[in-house]
Amino acid sequence: MALRSARTSKRSGRSPGEAPETGARPAESIPLPTADGALPATTGWLVRGKDGRLTAYAPTENGVLRWTEDRLGGPSWSGPELLPAPGLLPYLSIATGTEGYVHLVGLRRKPAPENQIRTDVVYAVQFQTGRPLRDWQALGTPYPKDLARGGLLGLPSAVIDPNGSLHLFARNAGRGLSARIQKPSGAWLAWADLKGSRMTGESAAVLGEDGLIEVLGPTDDAVMRWRQPKLAAKAERDLKSFAAHVAPGTLTSERTGADRLTHYWRDKDDRTVHAWRLDDGETAPLGGPGTGPIALLRTPVDGHDCTILAQRGLDGRPLLAAYPTENEAAGVTWTPTGEQCVGAPALALDGRGRVVMATLSKDGTLRVARQKAEPGLALEAWSRV
């Protein structure tokens, strides 16, 4: 895998004559993306829209930073712009469906009477790349009359099913799993208790190739699983859990075959990456000690079905790896690339089908590296947006 040193590119501004976006603040007044802290990083923050352009989202204090490709395949970008979200914690779960809409889901905390704090799951929708974000809507918690228990709700994970319904999942005050579903009509069902217990970290939801949702929830020594029995149904607890010592906030999953998912996480003791698949039953060590969750992307490389992984190394630099999909026995080599970053890297395919790796630097800038037009997974030099 060929990787080169970083270089700087000129930041792109808004196209001449283009009207500013409602509610967005100019770059000169924005805060930096949130550095490593108490909240887990997320990896799904680089998203390809229906028009093929990429958008990067970074939660920050009281808002979300957004960078948008000026044209399909880049290389120039607009941004960052601050999309205001007062009270939003610096964490996002991002879900996209077949219609191309981008749903941003997070947790908001605001002062309430009698020196209390009100916690709400909130979400907002962006219908087109680079266009205004709709107003944030509050979805409450499973405990509308108990602010203290509502404050114990975990950070939400979100996924959209083939019908266009948005599904939200979060660890509840009893350390089980709660869910809320938005129907295709836009109406929301009530919060539902999906049972479970002893959850120690955030839930992670993924959509399989069969259109069914699977949800993972870590405990001290295992990972619980929930799965939809059929489309549009509530997820149900699956007794086929698997043994693992999961570092909180590091569960991620990828579709790796017909009706098969491979789940990845970081071991909380040695900080290496592990993978598990229901059909195989055993966990596979993939090395690469680091921090935070693992970014995943399945795509052909030289005509071979490959799974690409990215993570933040122990020294803060991004690490990149790839291996033949579902062939963990082939081994994984982690290659450092670029400069130190905060949070977790992100991976996506751009509108020309090239692998794109993105990170957020310590100075608050977006860094991007694209796949070169040559055999293998060689990346062009990093650019600063």
Short mmCIF file of C-alpha atoms in Angstrom, two decimals:
data_model
loop_
_atom_site.label_atom_id
_atom_site.label_comp_id
_atom_site.label_asym_id
_atom_site.label_seq_id
_atom_site.Cartn_x
_atom_site.Cartn_y
_atom_site.Cartn_z
CA MET A 1 0.00 0.00 0.00
CA ALA A 2 1.60 3.26 -1.11
CA LEU A 3 1.04 6.30 1.05
CA ARG A 4 2.75 9.67 0.75
CA SER A 5 3.40 12.55 3.10
CA ALA A 6 0.85 15.30 3.56
CA ARG A 7 0.82 18.53 1.60
CA THR A 8 -1.35 21.61 1.89
CA SER A 9 -4.00 22.73 -0.59
CA LYS A 10 -5.81 26.03 -0.80
CA ARG A 11 -9.20 26.21 0.90
CA SER A 12 -12.07 26.71 -1.51
CA GLY A 13 -14.72 29.35 -0.92
CA ARG A 14 -18.37 29.54 -1.97
CA SER A 15 -19.06 29.86 -5.67
CA PRO A 16 -19.58 33.46 -6.89
CA GLY A 17 -23.17 34.58 -6.65
CA GLU A 18 -24.28 31.67 -4.48
CA ALA A 19 -26.55 32.77 -1.65
CA PRO A 20 -25.39 32.05 1.92
CA GLU A 21 -27.19 29.30 3.75
CA THR A 22 -29.83 30.21 6.28
CA GLY A 23 -28.63 29.73 9.85
CA ALA A 24 -25.00 29.00 8.95
CA ARG A 25 -22.24 31.09 10.48
CA PRO A 26 -19.12 32.17 8.54
CA ALA A 27 -15.86 30.33 9.05
CA GLU A 28 -14.21 33.21 10.92
CA SER A 29 -16.53 32.80 13.93
CA ILE A 30 -16.72 29.02 14.28
CA PRO A 31 -15.26 26.99 17.16
CA LEU A 32 -12.87 24.12 16.57
CA PRO A 33 -14.13 20.55 16.32
CA THR A 34 -14.24 18.89 19.70
CA ALA A 35 -10.95 17.17 20.56
CA ASP A 36 -10.72 13.84 22.32
CA GLY A 37 -12.81 13.87 25.47
CA ALA A 38 -15.34 11.92 27.47
CA LEU A 39 -17.69 11.25 24.54
CA PRO A 40 -16.89 8.52 22.01
CA ALA A 41 -15.76 9.41 18.52
CA THR A 42 -17.81 8.34 15.50
CA THR A 43 -16.66 7.27 12.04
CA GLY A 44 -19.64 7.75 9.71
CA TRP A 45 -19.21 11.50 9.34
CA LEU A 46 -18.12 11.54 5.66
CA VAL A 47 -21.23 11.06 3.51
CA ARG A 48 -21.83 10.88 -0.25
CA GLY A 49 -25.03 12.60 -1.31
CA LYS A 50 -27.43 11.64 -4.06
CA ASP A 51 -25.60 13.99 -6.45
CA GLY A 52 -22.30 12.19 -5.74
CA ARG A 53 -20.68 15.00 -3.76
CA LEU A 54 -19.16 14.33 -0.36
CA THR A 55 -20.06 16.17 2.84
CA ALA A 56 -18.11 16.05 6.10
CA TYR A 57 -19.83 16.73 9.45
CA ALA A 58 -18.12 17.43 12.77
CA PRO A 59 -20.01 18.08 16.03
CA THR A 60 -18.63 20.96 18.03
CA GLU A 61 -19.81 23.17 20.86
CA ASN A 62 -23.51 23.99 20.26
CA GLY A 63 -23.47 23.01 16.62
CA VAL A 64 -22.21 20.98 13.69
CA LEU A 65 -19.43 21.97 11.31
CA ARG A 66 -20.01 21.11 7.67
CA TRP A 67 -17.69 20.95 4.66
CA THR A 68 -19.10 20.25 1.17
CA GLU A 69 -17.38 19.27 -2.09
CA ASP A 70 -17.85 21.97 -4.72
CA ARG A 71 -18.16 19.39 -7.49
CA LEU A 72 -18.34 15.66 -7.90
CA GLY A 73 -14.96 14.08 -7.17
CA GLY A 74 -13.44 17.29 -5.78
CA PRO A 75 -10.82 18.44 -5.19
CA SER A 76 -12.17 21.81 -3.96
CA TRP A 77 -14.51 22.18 -0.97
CA SER A 78 -16.68 24.87 0.61
CA GLY A 79 -16.71 25.43 4.35
CA PRO A 80 -16.54 24.95 7.16
CA GLU A 81 -19.93 26.35 8.07
CA LEU A 82 -21.43 26.14 11.53
CA LEU A 83 -24.95 24.74 11.62
CA PRO A 84 -26.23 25.95 15.02
CA ALA A 85 -27.58 23.42 17.52
CA PRO A 86 -27.71 24.96 21.03
CA GLY A 87 -27.19 22.40 23.77
CA LEU A 88 -26.11 19.59 21.42
CA LEU A 89 -23.47 17.32 22.90
CA PRO A 90 -20.41 16.97 20.63
CA TYR A 91 -21.49 13.60 19.22
CA LEU A 92 -23.46 12.59 16.10
CA SER A 93 -24.96 9.47 14.61
CA ILE A 94 -25.55 10.00 10.88
CA ALA A 95 -27.94 7.91 8.79
CA THR A 96 -28.69 8.03 5.06
CA GLY A 97 -31.31 6.22 3.01
CA THR A 98 -31.90 5.46 -0.64
CA GLU A 99 -33.51 8.86 -1.20
CA GLY A 100 -30.21 10.56 -0.30
CA TYR A 101 -31.45 12.49 2.73
CA VAL A 102 -28.94 12.88 5.57
CA HIS A 103 -30.32 12.49 9.10
CA LEU A 104 -28.23 13.89 11.96
CA VAL A 105 -29.09 12.45 15.37
CA GLY A 106 -27.66 13.49 18.72
CA LEU A 107 -28.34 14.23 22.37
CA ARG A 108 -29.20 17.69 23.70
CA ARG A 109 -29.09 18.93 27.28
CA LYS A 110 -30.68 22.18 28.42
CA PRO A 111 -31.46 23.77 31.80
CA ALA A 112 -34.88 22.94 33.26
CA PRO A 113 -36.80 24.38 36.25
CA GLU A 114 -35.57 23.71 39.79
CA ASN A 115 -31.91 23.45 38.72
CA GLN A 116 -32.56 20.33 36.69
CA ILE A 117 -31.28 19.37 33.24
CA ARG A 118 -33.57 18.25 30.45
CA THR A 119 -32.17 15.63 28.07
CA ASP A 120 -33.64 15.05 24.62
CA VAL A 121 -32.71 12.94 21.65
CA VAL A 122 -32.76 15.40 18.74
CA TYR A 123 -32.52 15.07 15.01
CA ALA A 124 -32.38 17.24 11.89
CA VAL A 125 -32.55 16.43 8.17
CA GLN A 126 -30.59 17.72 5.19
CA PHE A 127 -32.50 16.97 1.99
CA GLN A 128 -29.85 17.97 -0.56
CA THR A 129 -26.07 18.28 -0.55
CA GLY A 130 -24.98 21.72 0.65
CA ARG A 131 -28.53 22.91 1.26
CA PRO A 132 -29.95 24.21 4.57
CA LEU A 133 -30.46 21.85 7.48
CA ARG A 134 -34.05 21.61 8.67
CA ASP A 135 -34.78 22.70 12.24
CA TRP A 136 -33.72 20.34 15.01
CA GLN A 137 -36.63 18.37 16.48
CA ALA A 138 -36.76 17.01 20.03
CA LEU A 139 -37.79 13.36 20.44
CA GLY A 140 -37.56 13.28 24.23
CA THR A 141 -36.49 10.15 26.12
CA PRO A 142 -38.28 7.01 27.35
CA TYR A 143 -38.82 8.91 30.63
CA PRO A 144 -40.77 12.08 29.79
CA LYS A 145 -41.75 12.74 33.43
CA ASP A 146 -38.44 11.76 35.03
CA LEU A 147 -35.61 14.13 34.09
CA ALA A 148 -33.10 12.30 36.27
CA ARG A 149 -33.66 8.96 34.54
CA GLY A 150 -33.79 10.69 31.18
CA GLY A 151 -30.33 12.04 31.89
CA LEU A 152 -29.02 8.46 32.07
CA LEU A 153 -29.94 7.77 28.43
CA GLY A 154 -26.98 6.75 26.30
CA LEU A 155 -25.91 8.39 23.07
CA PRO A 156 -28.19 7.35 20.19
CA SER A 157 -27.40 5.30 17.11
CA ALA A 158 -29.50 5.65 13.96
CA VAL A 159 -30.22 3.66 10.80
CA ILE A 160 -32.77 3.92 7.97
CA ASP A 161 -34.59 0.83 6.71
CA PRO A 162 -35.51 0.14 3.04
CA ASN A 163 -38.97 1.68 3.57
CA GLY A 164 -37.40 4.97 4.58
CA SER A 165 -38.20 4.64 8.30
CA LEU A 166 -35.64 6.09 10.71
CA HIS A 167 -34.81 3.81 13.67
CA LEU A 168 -33.15 5.20 16.81
CA PHE A 169 -31.54 3.09 19.56
CA ALA A 170 -30.00 4.06 22.89
CA ARG A 171 -28.98 2.47 26.17
CA ASN A 172 -31.68 3.26 28.73
CA ALA A 173 -31.57 3.99 32.46
CA GLY A 174 -31.93 0.28 33.25
CA ARG A 175 -28.88 -0.48 31.04
CA GLY A 176 -31.07 -2.22 28.48
CA LEU A 177 -31.97 -0.97 25.01
CA SER A 178 -34.72 1.47 24.02
CA ALA A 179 -35.83 2.35 20.50
CA ARG A 180 -38.00 4.83 18.66
CA ILE A 181 -39.15 4.57 15.04
CA GLN A 182 -40.24 7.21 12.56
CA LYS A 183 -42.68 5.84 10.01
CA PRO A 184 -42.31 6.72 6.29
CA SER A 185 -45.17 9.21 6.76
CA GLY A 186 -43.00 11.15 9.21
CA ALA A 187 -45.00 10.22 12.33
CA TRP A 188 -43.08 8.89 15.31
CA LEU A 189 -44.02 5.81 17.32
CA ALA A 190 -43.62 5.87 21.10
CA TRP A 191 -40.37 4.82 22.75
CA ALA A 192 -40.17 1.02 23.13
CA ASP A 193 -38.21 -1.02 25.66
CA LEU A 194 -36.31 -3.78 23.80
CA LYS A 195 -35.11 -5.34 27.08
CA GLY A 196 -31.56 -6.46 27.82
CA SER A 197 -29.37 -5.48 30.77
CA ARG A 198 -25.83 -4.70 31.89
CA MET A 199 -24.94 -2.56 28.87
CA THR A 200 -21.69 -0.71 29.49
CA GLY A 201 -21.33 1.32 26.30
CA GLU A 202 -23.16 2.78 23.36
CA SER A 203 -25.34 0.72 21.05
CA ALA A 204 -24.47 0.33 17.38
CA ALA A 205 -27.03 -0.28 14.62
CA VAL A 206 -26.48 -1.54 11.08
CA LEU A 207 -28.66 -2.47 8.10
CA GLY A 208 -27.98 -5.85 6.49
CA GLU A 209 -28.22 -6.66 2.79
CA ASP A 210 -31.53 -8.37 3.56
CA GLY A 211 -32.92 -5.01 4.70
CA LEU A 212 -33.14 -6.06 8.36
CA ILE A 213 -31.61 -4.08 11.20
CA GLU A 214 -29.18 -5.56 13.71
CA VAL A 215 -28.21 -3.75 16.93
CA LEU A 216 -25.26 -4.47 19.22
CA GLY A 217 -24.87 -3.57 22.88
CA PRO A 218 -21.68 -4.24 24.88
CA THR A 219 -21.54 -5.62 28.43
CA ASP A 220 -18.46 -6.23 30.60
CA ASP A 221 -17.58 -9.50 28.88
CA ALA A 222 -19.90 -9.94 25.89
CA VAL A 223 -21.89 -8.21 23.16
CA MET A 224 -25.68 -8.53 23.12
CA ARG A 225 -27.52 -8.61 19.79
CA TRP A 226 -30.98 -7.54 18.68
CA ARG A 227 -32.37 -8.21 15.20
CA GLN A 228 -35.57 -7.45 13.32
CA PRO A 229 -37.60 -10.61 12.64
CA LYS A 230 -39.03 -8.94 9.54
CA LEU A 231 -39.09 -5.58 7.80
CA ALA A 232 -40.77 -2.73 9.74
CA ALA A 233 -40.90 -4.83 12.95
CA LYS A 234 -39.29 -3.96 16.27
CA ALA A 235 -35.87 -5.48 16.83
CA GLU A 236 -35.89 -8.48 19.17
CA ARG A 237 -33.20 -9.78 21.49
CA ASP A 238 -31.11 -12.57 19.91
CA LEU A 239 -29.64 -15.02 22.39
CA LYS A 240 -26.61 -15.57 20.14
CA SER A 241 -24.37 -13.05 21.84
CA PHE A 242 -20.60 -13.32 21.61
CA ALA A 243 -17.79 -13.01 24.13
CA ALA A 244 -15.75 -9.81 23.86
CA HIS A 245 -14.15 -7.12 26.03
CA VAL A 246 -15.28 -4.06 24.10
CA ALA A 247 -13.84 -0.60 24.64
CA PRO A 248 -16.89 1.71 24.95
CA GLY A 249 -17.94 3.47 21.78
CA THR A 250 -15.93 1.26 19.40
CA LEU A 251 -18.54 -1.13 17.95
CA THR A 252 -18.96 -0.81 14.17
CA SER A 253 -20.26 -3.18 11.49
CA GLU A 254 -20.09 -3.78 7.74
CA ARG A 255 -22.09 -5.85 5.26
CA THR A 256 -19.63 -8.47 4.04
CA GLY A 257 -21.79 -11.00 2.21
CA ALA A 258 -25.28 -12.09 1.30
CA ASP A 259 -27.24 -11.59 4.53
CA ARG A 260 -23.98 -11.49 6.52
CA LEU A 261 -22.55 -8.80 8.75
CA THR A 262 -19.06 -8.59 10.22
CA HIS A 263 -18.80 -6.71 13.52
CA TYR A 264 -15.63 -4.90 14.60
CA TRP A 265 -14.54 -3.44 17.92
CA ARG A 266 -11.52 -2.48 19.96
CA ASP A 267 -10.46 -4.63 22.89
CA LYS A 268 -10.59 -2.56 26.08
CA ASP A 269 -7.44 -4.19 27.49
CA ASP A 270 -4.85 -4.26 24.68
CA ARG A 271 -6.65 -1.76 22.37
CA THR A 272 -6.31 -3.98 19.30
CA VAL A 273 -9.02 -4.49 16.66
CA HIS A 274 -11.18 -7.64 16.57
CA ALA A 275 -13.85 -8.96 14.20
CA TRP A 276 -16.74 -11.42 14.60
CA ARG A 277 -19.25 -12.96 12.23
CA LEU A 278 -22.25 -15.09 13.20
CA ASP A 279 -21.52 -17.82 10.65
CA ASP A 280 -17.97 -18.29 11.93
CA GLY A 281 -18.66 -17.97 15.65
CA GLU A 282 -15.07 -17.12 16.64
CA THR A 283 -13.51 -13.69 17.01
CA ALA A 284 -10.58 -12.79 14.72
CA PRO A 285 -7.76 -10.55 15.98
CA LEU A 286 -6.71 -7.88 13.47
CA GLY A 287 -3.90 -6.16 15.42
CA GLY A 288 -3.45 -2.43 15.14
CA PRO A 289 -3.62 -0.99 18.67
CA GLY A 290 -5.19 2.44 18.67
CA THR A 291 -8.06 4.53 20.01
CA GLY A 292 -11.73 4.94 19.14
CA PRO A 293 -13.91 3.07 16.63
CA ILE A 294 -12.84 1.66 13.28
CA ALA A 295 -14.00 3.21 9.99
CA LEU A 296 -15.12 0.59 7.46
CA LEU A 297 -15.61 0.54 3.70
CA ARG A 298 -16.24 -2.46 1.45
CA THR A 299 -15.23 -1.91 -2.18
CA PRO A 300 -13.38 -3.70 -5.00
CA VAL A 301 -9.62 -3.12 -5.24
CA ASP A 302 -8.04 -4.38 -8.48
CA GLY A 303 -11.17 -6.42 -9.06
CA HIS A 304 -11.04 -8.11 -5.65
CA ASP A 305 -13.73 -7.66 -2.98
CA CYS A 306 -11.92 -5.91 -0.12
CA THR A 307 -12.73 -4.45 3.27
CA ILE A 308 -10.85 -1.24 4.05
CA LEU A 309 -10.32 -0.15 7.65
CA ALA A 310 -9.08 3.08 9.19
CA GLN A 311 -8.43 4.05 12.79
CA ARG A 312 -6.55 6.50 14.96
CA GLY A 313 -3.24 5.05 16.16
CA LEU A 314 -1.80 5.32 19.64
CA ASP A 315 0.39 8.23 18.49
CA GLY A 316 -2.64 10.10 17.11
CA ARG A 317 -1.85 9.47 13.44
CA PRO A 318 -4.39 7.77 11.14
CA LEU A 319 -3.79 4.12 10.26
CA LEU A 320 -5.10 2.45 7.10
CA ALA A 321 -5.46 -1.26 6.26
CA ALA A 322 -7.23 -3.53 3.78
CA TYR A 323 -7.82 -7.26 3.38
CA PRO A 324 -9.93 -9.62 1.23
CA THR A 325 -13.49 -9.44 2.56
CA GLU A 326 -14.26 -12.14 5.15
CA ASN A 327 -10.72 -13.52 4.91
CA GLU A 328 -9.39 -12.28 8.23
CA ALA A 329 -6.89 -15.16 8.20
CA ALA A 330 -5.04 -13.35 5.38
CA GLY A 331 -3.81 -10.87 7.98
CA VAL A 332 -3.97 -7.10 8.20
CA THR A 333 -1.11 -4.62 7.91
CA TRP A 334 -1.78 -1.19 9.42
CA THR A 335 0.00 1.67 7.61
CA PRO A 336 0.35 5.12 9.22
CA THR A 337 -0.51 8.08 7.01
CA GLY A 338 -1.00 11.80 7.41
CA GLU A 339 -0.71 13.98 10.51
CA GLN A 340 -2.09 13.58 14.00
CA CYS A 341 -5.87 13.84 14.16
CA VAL A 342 -8.67 14.11 16.71
CA GLY A 343 -11.64 11.79 16.93
CA ALA A 344 -11.75 8.95 14.42
CA PRO A 345 -11.02 8.88 10.67
CA ALA A 346 -13.80 8.42 8.11
CA LEU A 347 -13.92 6.50 4.82
CA ALA A 348 -16.18 6.90 1.78
CA LEU A 349 -16.27 6.46 -1.98
CA ASP A 350 -16.40 9.73 -3.90
CA GLY A 351 -18.56 10.34 -6.96
CA ARG A 352 -15.86 8.86 -9.22
CA GLY A 353 -15.63 5.65 -7.20
CA ARG A 354 -12.32 6.48 -5.51
CA VAL A 355 -11.63 5.67 -1.86
CA VAL A 356 -11.47 8.84 0.25
CA MET A 357 -10.02 8.97 3.75
CA ALA A 358 -10.74 12.03 5.90
CA THR A 359 -9.58 13.22 9.30
CA LEU A 360 -9.98 16.26 11.51
CA SER A 361 -6.70 17.84 12.52
CA LYS A 362 -5.85 19.40 15.86
CA ASP A 363 -6.11 22.89 14.33
CA GLY A 364 -9.72 22.23 13.33
CA THR A 365 -9.17 21.75 9.61
CA LEU A 366 -10.43 18.91 7.45
CA ARG A 367 -7.75 16.73 5.86
CA VAL A 368 -8.53 14.56 2.82
CA ALA A 369 -6.61 11.90 0.86
CA ARG A 370 -7.98 10.18 -2.28
CA GLN A 371 -7.13 6.94 -3.98
CA LYS A 372 -4.66 7.32 -6.85
CA ALA A 373 -5.51 6.20 -10.37
CA GLU A 374 -3.17 3.21 -10.27
CA PRO A 375 -3.32 -0.42 -9.13
CA GLY A 376 -3.65 -1.13 -5.42
CA LEU A 377 -4.82 1.14 -2.65
CA ALA A 378 -2.35 3.97 -3.08
CA LEU A 379 -3.44 7.36 -1.76
CA GLU A 380 -2.63 10.77 -3.17
CA ALA A 381 -0.93 13.27 -0.88
CA TRP A 382 -3.13 14.66 1.88
CA SER A 383 -4.78 18.04 1.26
CA ARG A 384 -5.91 20.60 3.82
CA VAL A 385 -9.42 21.97 3.39
#
